[in-house]
């Protein structure tokens, strides 16, 4: 999030996905928000913001929720997809994939930003975001090239 009132369209999307996922998990387990609050030590007002799609949870709260529901963080928050990989969720990367290796090296070189340390979780989120942006740019260029060759 960029600060109060300055959210990207992606942040707004994340909020809606997280709200949907939390409602689904809560309904599957036949729980109420108060049960989730007690089990995670996350305040009712904070949880309500997540359930209403008004707030993005901190990485720590995503972990608390994932532990409570016994799911992966990515099952709650899409910002954790293909990052924070657990032993039971291995992602196979193509051997010799230079693009993946280059991106990994660049992101891992981030140790701080504006004199504030960057955590492993934040580096993983940066990697996922940059990878998604590069995939979108590549796909867009590929589609333009394809259209131009068939005129």
mmCIF file of C-alpha atoms in Angstrom:
data_model
loop_
_atom_site.group_PDB
_atom_site.id
_atom_site.type_symbol
_atom_site.label_atom_id
_atom_site.label_comp_id
_atom_site.label_asym_id
_atom_site.label_seq_id
_atom_site.Cartn_x
_atom_site.Cartn_y
_atom_site.Cartn_z
ATOM 1 C CA UNK A 1 0.000 0.000 0.000
ATOM 2 C CA UNK A 2 1.262 3.478 -0.828
ATOM 3 C CA UNK A 3 -0.296 5.303 2.101
ATOM 4 C CA UNK A 4 -3.796 6.230 3.073
ATOM 5 C CA UNK A 5 -5.944 7.079 0.060
ATOM 6 C CA UNK A 6 -3.254 6.283 -2.514
ATOM 7 C CA UNK A 7 -3.842 2.677 -3.457
ATOM 8 C CA UNK A 8 -2.967 1.110 -6.750
ATOM 9 C CA UNK A 9 -5.613 -0.756 -8.745
ATOM 10 C CA UNK A 10 -3.665 -3.910 -7.881
ATOM 11 C CA UNK A 11 -4.008 -3.194 -4.136
ATOM 12 C CA UNK A 12 -7.763 -2.844 -4.592
ATOM 13 C CA UNK A 13 -7.859 -6.182 -6.424
ATOM 14 C CA UNK A 14 -5.811 -7.857 -3.698
ATOM 15 C CA UNK A 15 -8.225 -6.621 -1.047
ATOM 16 C CA UNK A 16 -11.199 -8.144 -2.863
ATOM 17 C CA UNK A 17 -9.449 -11.485 -3.404
ATOM 18 C CA UNK A 18 -8.339 -11.643 0.232
ATOM 19 C CA UNK A 19 -11.879 -10.831 1.431
ATOM 20 C CA UNK A 20 -13.314 -13.574 -0.785
ATOM 21 C CA UNK A 21 -10.724 -16.088 0.403
ATOM 22 C CA UNK A 22 -11.314 -15.274 4.077
ATOM 23 C CA UNK A 23 -15.092 -15.587 3.685
ATOM 24 C CA UNK A 24 -14.637 -18.919 1.936
ATOM 25 C CA UNK A 25 -12.283 -20.321 4.587
ATOM 26 C CA UNK A 26 -14.498 -19.092 7.418
ATOM 27 C CA UNK A 27 -17.613 -20.603 5.847
ATOM 28 C CA UNK A 28 -15.871 -23.923 5.089
ATOM 29 C CA UNK A 29 -14.914 -24.285 8.746
ATOM 30 C CA UNK A 30 -18.281 -22.984 9.973
ATOM 31 C CA UNK A 31 -16.617 -20.188 11.966
ATOM 32 C CA UNK A 32 -17.384 -16.579 12.788
ATOM 33 C CA UNK A 33 -14.998 -13.629 12.656
ATOM 34 C CA UNK A 34 -14.868 -13.608 16.451
ATOM 35 C CA UNK A 35 -13.509 -17.190 16.356
ATOM 36 C CA UNK A 36 -10.837 -16.129 13.880
ATOM 37 C CA UNK A 37 -9.979 -13.105 16.037
ATOM 38 C CA UNK A 38 -9.577 -15.229 19.155
ATOM 39 C CA UNK A 39 -7.531 -17.862 17.326
ATOM 40 C CA UNK A 40 -5.165 -15.377 15.678
ATOM 41 C CA UNK A 41 -5.016 -12.527 18.211
ATOM 42 C CA UNK A 42 -5.953 -10.140 15.382
ATOM 43 C CA UNK A 43 -8.467 -7.532 16.554
ATOM 44 C CA UNK A 44 -12.051 -7.748 15.332
ATOM 45 C CA UNK A 45 -11.848 -4.285 13.746
ATOM 46 C CA UNK A 46 -8.694 -5.205 11.810
ATOM 47 C CA UNK A 47 -10.184 -8.530 10.696
ATOM 48 C CA UNK A 48 -13.394 -6.788 9.668
ATOM 49 C CA UNK A 49 -11.345 -4.533 7.396
ATOM 50 C CA UNK A 50 -9.911 -7.626 5.696
ATOM 51 C CA UNK A 51 -13.316 -9.327 5.386
ATOM 52 C CA UNK A 52 -14.867 -6.147 3.947
ATOM 53 C CA UNK A 53 -12.061 -5.691 1.414
ATOM 54 C CA UNK A 54 -11.036 -2.390 2.993
ATOM 55 C CA UNK A 55 -7.581 -3.301 4.339
ATOM 56 C CA UNK A 56 -4.577 -5.324 3.222
ATOM 57 C CA UNK A 57 -3.184 -7.597 5.912
ATOM 58 C CA UNK A 58 0.437 -7.295 6.968
ATOM 59 C CA UNK A 59 2.663 -10.287 6.132
ATOM 60 C CA UNK A 60 2.628 -11.189 9.836
ATOM 61 C CA UNK A 61 -1.170 -11.255 9.945
ATOM 62 C CA UNK A 62 -1.318 -13.299 6.738
ATOM 63 C CA UNK A 63 0.936 -15.838 8.485
ATOM 64 C CA UNK A 64 -1.312 -15.857 11.574
ATOM 65 C CA UNK A 65 -4.374 -16.424 9.388
ATOM 66 C CA UNK A 66 -2.657 -19.163 7.365
ATOM 67 C CA UNK A 67 -1.593 -20.915 10.575
ATOM 68 C CA UNK A 68 -5.094 -20.623 12.026
ATOM 69 C CA UNK A 69 -6.813 -22.012 8.916
ATOM 70 C CA UNK A 70 -3.978 -24.507 8.307
ATOM 71 C CA UNK A 71 -3.447 -23.322 4.711
ATOM 72 C CA UNK A 72 -0.647 -21.729 2.698
ATOM 73 C CA UNK A 73 -0.334 -17.935 2.823
ATOM 74 C CA UNK A 74 -1.073 -17.878 -0.913
ATOM 75 C CA UNK A 75 -4.490 -19.463 -0.199
ATOM 76 C CA UNK A 76 -5.388 -16.233 1.594
ATOM 77 C CA UNK A 77 -3.287 -13.526 -0.044
ATOM 78 C CA UNK A 78 -2.383 -13.570 -3.762
ATOM 79 C CA UNK A 79 0.725 -11.502 -3.041
ATOM 80 C CA UNK A 80 2.261 -14.745 -1.747
ATOM 81 C CA UNK A 81 1.662 -16.825 -4.854
ATOM 82 C CA UNK A 82 4.813 -18.647 -5.960
ATOM 83 C CA UNK A 83 6.736 -17.109 -3.069
ATOM 84 C CA UNK A 84 7.375 -18.306 0.416
ATOM 85 C CA UNK A 85 7.447 -21.832 -0.941
ATOM 86 C CA UNK A 86 6.987 -24.504 1.696
ATOM 87 C CA UNK A 87 8.349 -28.050 1.571
ATOM 88 C CA UNK A 88 4.977 -29.410 0.460
ATOM 89 C CA UNK A 89 4.656 -26.812 -2.294
ATOM 90 C CA UNK A 90 7.816 -27.080 -4.370
ATOM 91 C CA UNK A 91 7.923 -25.080 -7.581
ATOM 92 C CA UNK A 92 9.971 -26.614 -10.320
ATOM 93 C CA UNK A 93 12.021 -24.097 -12.238
ATOM 94 C CA UNK A 94 13.474 -24.981 -15.611
ATOM 95 C CA UNK A 95 17.162 -25.727 -15.358
ATOM 96 C CA UNK A 96 19.240 -23.149 -17.125
ATOM 97 C CA UNK A 97 16.452 -20.566 -17.190
ATOM 98 C CA UNK A 98 18.636 -17.468 -17.392
ATOM 99 C CA UNK A 99 15.755 -15.028 -17.075
ATOM 100 C CA UNK A 100 14.632 -16.595 -13.798
ATOM 101 C CA UNK A 101 18.220 -16.747 -12.513
ATOM 102 C CA UNK A 102 18.868 -13.114 -13.458
ATOM 103 C CA UNK A 103 15.689 -11.902 -11.776
ATOM 104 C CA UNK A 104 16.540 -13.951 -8.674
ATOM 105 C CA UNK A 105 20.030 -12.411 -8.490
ATOM 106 C CA UNK A 106 18.726 -8.859 -8.925
ATOM 107 C CA UNK A 107 16.001 -9.205 -6.304
ATOM 108 C CA UNK A 108 18.307 -10.954 -3.839
ATOM 109 C CA UNK A 109 20.730 -8.019 -4.117
ATOM 110 C CA UNK A 110 18.131 -5.770 -2.427
ATOM 111 C CA UNK A 111 19.181 -5.526 1.203
ATOM 112 C CA UNK A 112 17.681 -2.128 1.989
ATOM 113 C CA UNK A 113 15.614 0.646 0.423
ATOM 114 C CA UNK A 114 15.942 4.223 1.631
ATOM 115 C CA UNK A 115 18.016 2.910 4.551
ATOM 116 C CA UNK A 116 15.239 0.527 5.640
ATOM 117 C CA UNK A 117 16.109 -3.194 5.608
ATOM 118 C CA UNK A 118 14.240 -5.319 3.058
ATOM 119 C CA UNK A 119 13.102 -8.689 4.430
ATOM 120 C CA UNK A 120 13.160 -12.011 2.580
ATOM 121 C CA UNK A 121 9.355 -11.869 2.383
ATOM 122 C CA UNK A 122 9.519 -8.397 0.824
ATOM 123 C CA UNK A 123 12.167 -9.542 -1.667
ATOM 124 C CA UNK A 124 9.933 -12.460 -2.626
ATOM 125 C CA UNK A 125 6.999 -10.088 -3.136
ATOM 126 C CA UNK A 126 9.200 -7.793 -5.265
ATOM 127 C CA UNK A 127 10.283 -10.764 -7.367
ATOM 128 C CA UNK A 128 6.693 -11.896 -7.904
ATOM 129 C CA UNK A 129 5.577 -8.371 -8.853
ATOM 130 C CA UNK A 130 8.463 -7.747 -11.248
ATOM 131 C CA UNK A 131 8.030 -11.175 -12.812
ATOM 132 C CA UNK A 132 4.305 -10.544 -13.387
ATOM 133 C CA UNK A 133 5.021 -7.117 -14.913
ATOM 134 C CA UNK A 134 7.690 -8.541 -17.215
ATOM 135 C CA UNK A 135 5.374 -11.368 -18.272
ATOM 136 C CA UNK A 136 2.647 -8.812 -19.093
ATOM 137 C CA UNK A 137 5.052 -6.652 -21.114
ATOM 138 C CA UNK A 138 6.398 -9.681 -22.972
ATOM 139 C CA UNK A 139 2.884 -10.931 -23.730
ATOM 140 C CA UNK A 140 1.820 -7.471 -24.911
ATOM 141 C CA UNK A 141 4.814 -7.186 -27.256
ATOM 142 C CA UNK A 142 4.226 -10.713 -28.531
ATOM 143 C CA UNK A 143 0.565 -9.924 -29.297
ATOM 144 C CA UNK A 144 1.533 -6.705 -31.129
ATOM 145 C CA UNK A 145 4.140 -8.548 -33.167
ATOM 146 C CA UNK A 146 1.595 -11.265 -34.017
ATOM 147 C CA UNK A 147 -0.974 -8.651 -35.158
ATOM 148 C CA UNK A 148 1.596 -6.815 -37.298
ATOM 149 C CA UNK A 149 2.675 -9.990 -39.117
ATOM 150 C CA UNK A 150 -0.918 -10.814 -40.079
ATOM 151 C CA UNK A 151 -1.904 -7.492 -41.667
#
